[in-house]
Amino acid sequence: MLKINHLNISYQNTPAVKDLSLAVGAGQIVGIAGESGSGKSTMLRSIIGLLGREGRITAGDILFEGRQLQRMKDRELEKIRGKDIAMIFQQPESSFDPVTTIGKQFCEAVRVHEKVSKKEALDRGRELLEKLHFQDPERILDSYAFELSGGMCQRAAIALGMVCNPRLLLADEPTSALDVTVQSQTADVLMELRENFGTSILMVTHNIGVIAYMADYVGVMYKGRLVEWGKKEEILLEAVHPYTKALIRAVPKFGEPYEKQIPCTEEITEGKPVAVSPTHWILGGGR
Ligand SMILES: Nc1ncnc2c1ncn2[C@@H]1O[C@H](COP(=O)(O)OP(=O)(O)OP(=O)(O)O)[C@@H](O)[C@H]1O
Ligand SMILES: [Mg+2]
């Protein structure tokens, strides 16, 4: 479904993603973990051509169902965005236009790609909002994004991302603004999407718990590189890379600075991939 080969991205001349390769199969859920600034959002936004003015892919390919996304013109990408590939942004407010009601944005999102009535588009929005545990979806459709709390806005953004049944959903910290109970309900809704429609999900999160619950495969990023990749069990139970091990151990402890618990040296981020099993590899094999 999605294949990223040797991707390099820079902001002006500063590299943010280095030689990153990964694949997401049909119906798979892939979780990407890693510390702040490791390039997770950059990698995710590059897939649908949203790196902003400063960001540029300097090498590598991004293939979606065999088509090279990074070579597409804006008009071609616009056809794919929302319909085939949807993105849930790290700041949920960025998914919405502040001066348009949420309901109108559901209508626009659907009607850009499909010939349906406004009523049908709104019905779809309402149904998704209900699934995402909104008590009063009608009120949400009539609201502007700034009238919602951060958590509500995040759930509404997830609904908006899902409204055209994309085949691939890119989700940047989709549950970070939600309280714990809503987090697990939202994770369930994302997993239902996969069950019912075979949607593939590439998700970035700090939350190892969300990864443990949802993901089939896990990648760990550190300083712009993917340093370990494997099936969820391989990463959570048999991590080999020192950074991954530290990340999994690092349940924040009172009185201890977080960074102290994540030691990692350059040698183990600059090497070549080494296979641990047919589905599991780490960086670190020589230079
Ligand atoms: N628009 C931008 N212009 C310049 N540099 C940027 C821009 N966006 C991100 N960067 C830089 O690229 C690097 C990777 O940032 P990115 O946002 O991808 O990290 P992240 O892993 O998503 O972090 P977080 O977990 O905090 O969201 C950082 O050094 C960041 O400062
Ligand atoms: Mg980010």
Short mmCIF file of N, CA and C and ligand atoms in Angstrom, two decimals, residues 11-12 15-17 34-43 45 51-52 54-55 90 172-173 204 206, ligand 1:
data_model
loop_
_atom_site.label_atom_id
_atom_site.label_comp_id
_atom_site.label_asym_id
_atom_site.label_seq_id
_atom_site.Cartn_x
_atom_site.Cartn_y
_atom_site.Cartn_z
N TYR A 11 14.96 20.77 6.15
CA TYR A 11 14.37 22.10 6.24
C TYR A 11 15.50 23.07 5.95
N GLN A 12 15.38 23.83 4.88
CA GLN A 12 16.49 24.61 4.34
C GLN A 12 17.65 23.63 4.17
N PRO A 15 19.12 18.62 7.80
CA PRO A 15 18.39 17.37 7.61
C PRO A 15 17.47 17.07 8.81
N ALA A 16 16.24 16.61 8.51
CA ALA A 16 15.30 16.25 9.58
C ALA A 16 14.96 14.77 9.53
N VAL A 17 15.01 14.18 8.33
CA VAL A 17 14.78 12.74 8.16
C VAL A 17 15.91 12.21 7.30
N GLY A 34 9.18 7.64 19.12
CA GLY A 34 10.47 8.32 19.10
C GLY A 34 10.36 9.66 19.78
N GLU A 35 11.52 10.18 20.21
CA GLU A 35 11.47 11.39 21.03
C GLU A 35 11.08 12.61 20.19
N SER A 36 10.78 13.68 20.90
CA SER A 36 10.40 14.93 20.28
C SER A 36 11.53 15.42 19.37
N GLY A 37 11.17 15.84 18.18
CA GLY A 37 12.18 16.37 17.26
C GLY A 37 12.88 15.30 16.44
N SER A 38 12.45 14.03 16.57
CA SER A 38 13.15 12.96 15.84
C SER A 38 12.71 12.88 14.38
N GLY A 39 11.71 13.68 13.98
CA GLY A 39 11.33 13.73 12.56
C GLY A 39 10.06 12.98 12.23
N LYS A 40 9.30 12.59 13.24
CA LYS A 40 8.10 11.77 13.01
C LYS A 40 7.05 12.53 12.19
N SER A 41 6.73 13.75 12.62
CA SER A 41 5.71 14.52 11.89
C SER A 41 6.20 14.88 10.50
N THR A 42 7.48 15.19 10.39
CA THR A 42 8.06 15.54 9.09
C THR A 42 7.87 14.37 8.11
N MET A 43 8.19 13.17 8.56
CA MET A 43 8.04 11.99 7.72
C MET A 43 6.58 11.83 7.29
N ARG A 45 4.08 14.10 7.23
CA ARG A 45 3.56 15.17 6.37
C ARG A 45 4.12 15.07 4.96
N LEU A 51 4.99 19.66 3.45
CA LEU A 51 6.18 19.99 4.23
C LEU A 51 6.35 21.49 4.44
N GLY A 52 5.50 22.26 3.83
CA GLY A 52 5.61 23.71 3.96
C GLY A 52 6.68 24.26 3.04
N GLU A 54 9.59 25.58 3.70
CA GLU A 54 10.97 25.31 4.05
C GLU A 54 11.41 23.86 3.80
N GLY A 55 10.45 22.95 3.91
CA GLY A 55 10.79 21.53 3.88
C GLY A 55 10.91 20.99 2.46
N GLN A 90 -1.12 16.72 14.12
CA GLN A 90 -0.76 16.75 15.54
C GLN A 90 -1.52 17.86 16.28
N ASP A 172 -1.16 11.70 13.29
CA ASP A 172 -0.05 12.24 14.08
C ASP A 172 -0.55 12.47 15.51
N GLU A 173 -0.12 11.65 16.42
CA GLU A 173 -0.54 11.73 17.83
C GLU A 173 -2.07 11.82 17.92
N VAL A 204 1.76 8.07 14.36
CA VAL A 204 2.90 8.53 15.14
C VAL A 204 2.42 8.79 16.55
N HIS A 206 3.74 9.23 20.97
CA HIS A 206 4.66 9.08 22.09
C HIS A 206 4.20 7.94 22.99
N1 LIG B 1 8.64 24.00 9.34
C1 LIG B 1 9.84 23.72 9.85
N2 LIG B 1 10.90 24.51 9.59
C2 LIG B 1 12.13 24.25 10.06
N3 LIG B 1 12.43 23.18 10.82
C3 LIG B 1 11.42 22.34 11.13
C4 LIG B 1 10.08 22.57 10.67
N4 LIG B 1 9.29 21.57 11.13
C5 LIG B 1 10.09 20.76 11.85
N5 LIG B 1 11.38 21.21 11.86
C6 LIG B 1 12.55 20.57 12.52
O1 LIG B 1 12.68 19.24 12.04
C7 LIG B 1 12.98 18.35 13.11
C8 LIG B 1 11.93 17.26 13.22
O2 LIG B 1 10.70 17.86 13.61
P1 LIG B 1 9.35 17.05 13.69
O3 LIG B 1 8.26 18.01 13.96
O4 LIG B 1 9.22 16.19 12.50
O5 LIG B 1 9.61 16.12 14.97
P2 LIG B 1 8.63 15.16 15.76
O6 LIG B 1 9.35 13.86 15.89
O7 LIG B 1 7.30 15.14 15.11
O8 LIG B 1 8.55 15.86 17.20
P3 LIG B 1 7.32 15.91 18.24
O9 LIG B 1 7.29 14.57 18.90
O10 LIG B 1 7.74 17.00 19.18
O11 LIG B 1 6.09 16.23 17.49
C9 LIG B 1 13.11 19.22 14.36
O12 LIG B 1 14.46 19.51 14.54
C10 LIG B 1 12.33 20.46 14.01
O13 LIG B 1 12.84 21.57 14.68
#
